[in-house]
PDB file of C-alpha atoms in Angstrom:
ATOM      1  CA  UNK W   1      -5.028 232.241  32.693  1.00 66.00           C
ATOM      2  CA  UNK W   2      -5.245 229.929  35.800  1.00 67.00           C
ATOM      3  CA  UNK W   3      -5.011 226.241  35.466  1.00 69.00           C
ATOM      4  CA  UNK W   4      -8.259 224.330  36.008  1.00 66.00           C
ATOM      5  CA  UNK W   5      -6.150 221.912  38.252  1.00 59.00           C
ATOM      6  CA  UNK W   6      -5.184 224.578  40.664  1.00 69.00           C
ATOM      7  CA  UNK W   7      -8.637 224.605  42.347  1.00 68.00           C
ATOM      8  CA  UNK W   8      -8.188 221.153  43.824  1.00 74.00           C
ATOM      9  CA  UNK W   9      -7.665 221.122  47.627  1.00 79.00           C
ATOM     10  CA  UNK W  10      -7.366 218.525  50.303  1.00 86.00           C
ATOM     11  CA  UNK W  11      -6.808 214.866  49.667  1.00 91.00           C
ATOM     12  CA  UNK W  12      -7.688 215.221  45.972  1.00 88.00           C
ATOM     13  CA  UNK W  13      -4.861 217.564  45.479  1.00 89.00           C
ATOM     14  CA  UNK W  14      -2.453 215.287  47.280  1.00 92.00           C
ATOM     15  CA  UNK W  15      -3.527 212.287  45.124  1.00 93.00           C
ATOM     16  CA  UNK W  16      -3.347 214.293  41.951  1.00 91.00           C
ATOM     17  CA  UNK W  17       0.152 215.539  42.908  1.00 92.00           C
ATOM     18  CA  UNK W  18       1.337 211.984  43.654  1.00 94.00           C
ATOM     19  CA  UNK W  19      -0.039 210.770  40.341  1.00 95.00           C
ATOM     20  CA  UNK W  20       1.732 213.625  38.399  1.00 94.00           C
ATOM     21  CA  UNK W  21       4.924 212.819  40.234  1.00 96.00           C
ATOM     22  CA  UNK W  22       4.830 209.143  39.291  1.00 96.00           C
ATOM     23  CA  UNK W  23       4.062 210.082  35.747  1.00 96.00           C
ATOM     24  CA  UNK W  24       7.093 212.357  35.820  1.00 95.00           C
ATOM     25  CA  UNK W  25       9.354 209.508  37.172  1.00 96.00           C
ATOM     26  CA  UNK W  26       8.006 207.046  34.569  1.00 97.00           C
ATOM     27  CA  UNK W  27       8.650 209.550  31.805  1.00 96.00           C
ATOM     28  CA  UNK W  28      12.230 210.323  33.022  1.00 96.00           C
ATOM     29  CA  UNK W  29      13.006 206.646  33.397  1.00 97.00           C
ATOM     30  CA  UNK W  30      11.642 205.550  30.055  1.00 97.00           C
ATOM     31  CA  UNK W  31      12.712 208.670  28.006  1.00 96.00           C
ATOM     32  CA  UNK W  32      16.042 209.658  29.494  1.00 96.00           C
ATOM     33  CA  UNK W  33      19.095 207.312  29.423  1.00 96.00           C
ATOM     34  CA  UNK W  34      20.953 209.457  31.979  1.00 96.00           C
ATOM     35  CA  UNK W  35      18.099 209.135  34.521  1.00 97.00           C
ATOM     36  CA  UNK W  36      18.076 205.355  33.999  1.00 98.00           C
ATOM     37  CA  UNK W  37      21.854 205.174  34.539  1.00 98.00           C
ATOM     38  CA  UNK W  38      21.618 207.364  37.682  1.00 98.00           C
ATOM     39  CA  UNK W  39      18.603 205.244  38.934  1.00 98.00           C
ATOM     40  CA  UNK W  40      20.779 202.014  38.600  1.00 98.00           C
ATOM     41  CA  UNK W  41      23.602 203.762  40.262  1.00 98.00           C
ATOM     42  CA  UNK W  42      21.328 204.768  43.239  1.00 98.00           C
ATOM     43  CA  UNK W  43      20.019 201.155  43.383  1.00 98.00           C
ATOM     44  CA  UNK W  44      23.577 200.089  44.030  1.00 98.00           C
ATOM     45  CA  UNK W  45      24.890 202.948  46.211  1.00 98.00           C
ATOM     46  CA  UNK W  46      21.898 203.464  48.503  1.00 98.00           C
ATOM     47  CA  UNK W  47      21.841 199.870  49.858  1.00 98.00           C
ATOM     48  CA  UNK W  48      25.620 199.971  49.980  1.00 98.00           C
ATOM     49  CA  UNK W  49      25.495 203.049  52.215  1.00 97.00           C
ATOM     50  CA  UNK W  50      23.292 201.168  54.655  1.00 97.00           C
ATOM     51  CA  UNK W  51      25.731 198.246  54.663  1.00 97.00           C
ATOM     52  CA  UNK W  52      28.820 200.281  55.312  1.00 97.00           C
ATOM     53  CA  UNK W  53      30.071 200.681  58.886  1.00 96.00           C
ATOM     54  CA  UNK W  54      29.778 204.479  59.036  1.00 97.00           C
ATOM     55  CA  UNK W  55      27.879 206.832  61.417  1.00 97.00           C
ATOM     56  CA  UNK W  56      24.298 207.528  60.891  1.00 97.00           C
ATOM     57  CA  UNK W  57      25.025 210.959  59.718  1.00 98.00           C
ATOM     58  CA  UNK W  58      27.584 209.732  57.190  1.00 98.00           C
ATOM     59  CA  UNK W  59      25.050 207.170  55.823  1.00 98.00           C
ATOM     60  CA  UNK W  60      22.558 210.067  55.450  1.00 98.00           C
ATOM     61  CA  UNK W  61      25.106 212.045  53.518  1.00 98.00           C
ATOM     62  CA  UNK W  62      25.968 209.190  51.296  1.00 98.00           C
ATOM     63  CA  UNK W  63      22.396 208.516  50.421  1.00 98.00           C
ATOM     64  CA  UNK W  64      21.438 212.231  50.191  1.00 98.00           C
ATOM     65  CA  UNK W  65      24.101 213.050  47.558  1.00 98.00           C
ATOM     66  CA  UNK W  66      22.985 210.132  45.331  1.00 98.00           C
ATOM     67  CA  UNK W  67      19.293 211.086  45.592  1.00 98.00           C
ATOM     68  CA  UNK W  68      20.239 214.777  44.985  1.00 98.00           C
ATOM     69  CA  UNK W  69      21.769 213.778  41.653  1.00 97.00           C
ATOM     70  CA  UNK W  70      18.473 212.176  40.601  1.00 98.00           C
ATOM     71  CA  UNK W  71      16.709 215.411  41.484  1.00 98.00           C
ATOM     72  CA  UNK W  72      19.228 217.337  39.402  1.00 98.00           C
ATOM     73  CA  UNK W  73      18.640 215.067  36.437  1.00 97.00           C
ATOM     74  CA  UNK W  74      14.867 215.505  36.748  1.00 98.00           C
ATOM     75  CA  UNK W  75      15.284 219.301  36.463  1.00 97.00           C
ATOM     76  CA  UNK W  76      17.858 218.999  33.652  1.00 97.00           C
ATOM     77  CA  UNK W  77      15.502 216.711  31.737  1.00 97.00           C
ATOM     78  CA  UNK W  78      12.644 219.112  32.458  1.00 96.00           C
ATOM     79  CA  UNK W  79      14.591 222.174  31.036  1.00 96.00           C
ATOM     80  CA  UNK W  80      15.558 220.115  27.995  1.00 96.00           C
ATOM     81  CA  UNK W  81      11.929 219.031  27.300  1.00 95.00           C
ATOM     82  CA  UNK W  82      10.668 222.575  27.750  1.00 96.00           C
ATOM     83  CA  UNK W  83      13.380 224.029  25.380  1.00 95.00           C
ATOM     84  CA  UNK W  84      12.591 221.314  22.756  1.00 95.00           C
ATOM     85  CA  UNK W  85       8.865 221.996  23.193  1.00 95.00           C
ATOM     86  CA  UNK W  86       9.469 225.654  22.288  1.00 94.00           C
ATOM     87  CA  UNK W  87      11.589 224.908  19.262  1.00 92.00           C
ATOM     88  CA  UNK W  88      13.944 222.302  17.888  1.00 90.00           C
ATOM     89  CA  UNK W  89      15.766 225.163  16.022  1.00 92.00           C
ATOM     90  CA  UNK W  90      19.340 225.738  17.206  1.00 92.00           C
ATOM     91  CA  UNK W  91      19.583 228.887  19.297  1.00 94.00           C
ATOM     92  CA  UNK W  92      22.349 230.158  21.557  1.00 95.00           C
ATOM     93  CA  UNK W  93      20.005 230.579  24.480  1.00 95.00           C
ATOM     94  CA  UNK W  94      18.596 227.061  24.108  1.00 95.00           C
ATOM     95  CA  UNK W  95      22.252 225.718  24.067  1.00 96.00           C
ATOM     96  CA  UNK W  96      23.243 227.700  27.026  1.00 97.00           C
ATOM     97  CA  UNK W  97      20.211 226.436  29.063  1.00 96.00           C
ATOM     98  CA  UNK W  98      20.876 222.842  28.184  1.00 96.00           C
ATOM     99  CA  UNK W  99      24.586 223.134  28.793  1.00 97.00           C
ATOM    100  CA  UNK W 100      23.823 224.719  32.255  1.00 97.00           C
ATOM    101  CA  UNK W 101      21.608 221.757  33.122  1.00 96.00           C
ATOM    102  CA  UNK W 102      24.345 219.412  32.056  1.00 96.00           C
ATOM    103  CA  UNK W 103      26.863 221.418  34.130  1.00 98.00           C
ATOM    104  CA  UNK W 104      24.633 221.150  37.232  1.00 97.00           C
ATOM    105  CA  UNK W 105      24.626 217.371  36.779  1.00 97.00           C
ATOM    106  CA  UNK W 106      28.348 217.198  36.482  1.00 97.00           C
ATOM    107  CA  UNK W 107      28.707 219.158  39.725  1.00 98.00           C
ATOM    108  CA  UNK W 108      26.209 216.768  41.297  1.00 97.00           C
ATOM    109  CA  UNK W 109      28.387 213.791  40.202  1.00 98.00           C
ATOM    110  CA  UNK W 110      31.431 215.454  41.558  1.00 98.00           C
ATOM    111  CA  UNK W 111      29.672 215.967  44.903  1.00 98.00           C
ATOM    112  CA  UNK W 112      28.859 212.286  44.938  1.00 98.00           C
ATOM    113  CA  UNK W 113      32.533 211.422  44.338  1.00 98.00           C
ATOM    114  CA  UNK W 114      33.837 213.867  46.864  1.00 98.00           C
ATOM    115  CA  UNK W 115      31.422 212.881  49.573  1.00 98.00           C
ATOM    116  CA  UNK W 116      31.939 209.191  49.173  1.00 98.00           C
ATOM    117  CA  UNK W 117      35.664 209.625  48.915  1.00 97.00           C
ATOM    118  CA  UNK W 118      35.969 211.819  52.051  1.00 97.00           C
ATOM    119  CA  UNK W 119      33.752 209.421  54.112  1.00 97.00           C
ATOM    120  CA  UNK W 120      35.241 206.139  52.876  1.00 97.00           C
ATOM    121  CA  UNK W 121      38.862 207.206  52.811  1.00 94.00           C
ATOM    122  CA  UNK W 122      40.693 206.390  56.125  1.00 86.00           C
TER     123      UNK W 122
END
C-alpha cells in the first residue's frame, strides 16, 4: 500500500516535509528528556565553539559532533517509539533494539568529548 502523501511534489512536498520535521522536533523536545538535555547542551556548546579561538575547520568539527548527537537521539527516540507502538510487552529483540540505540548515543557523546578534548587541549 502506498501512502497518500507520497504523491505530493514540488513546493507542496517541501512544505509538508518541513512541517513534519518541525512536528518531530517538537515531539522529541516535549516527550524525550534526553533530547531536551542534549538540546540545552547544544545551546551552550555551539555558541561556545564560535567564541573559541580555533580554526574554522575546528569550529565546524566542534559544532558538527554536537549536532550529530542530536541526530542520534532523534533516531534512538524513533526506534523506541516504534518498538513501543508494536508492543509494550518485554521481548529480547525489543530490548536489544533499544539498547543498541542507547549505545549509539553513548558513542556519540564519547565522540563529542574526544573531539572537544583533542581540539582544546594544547
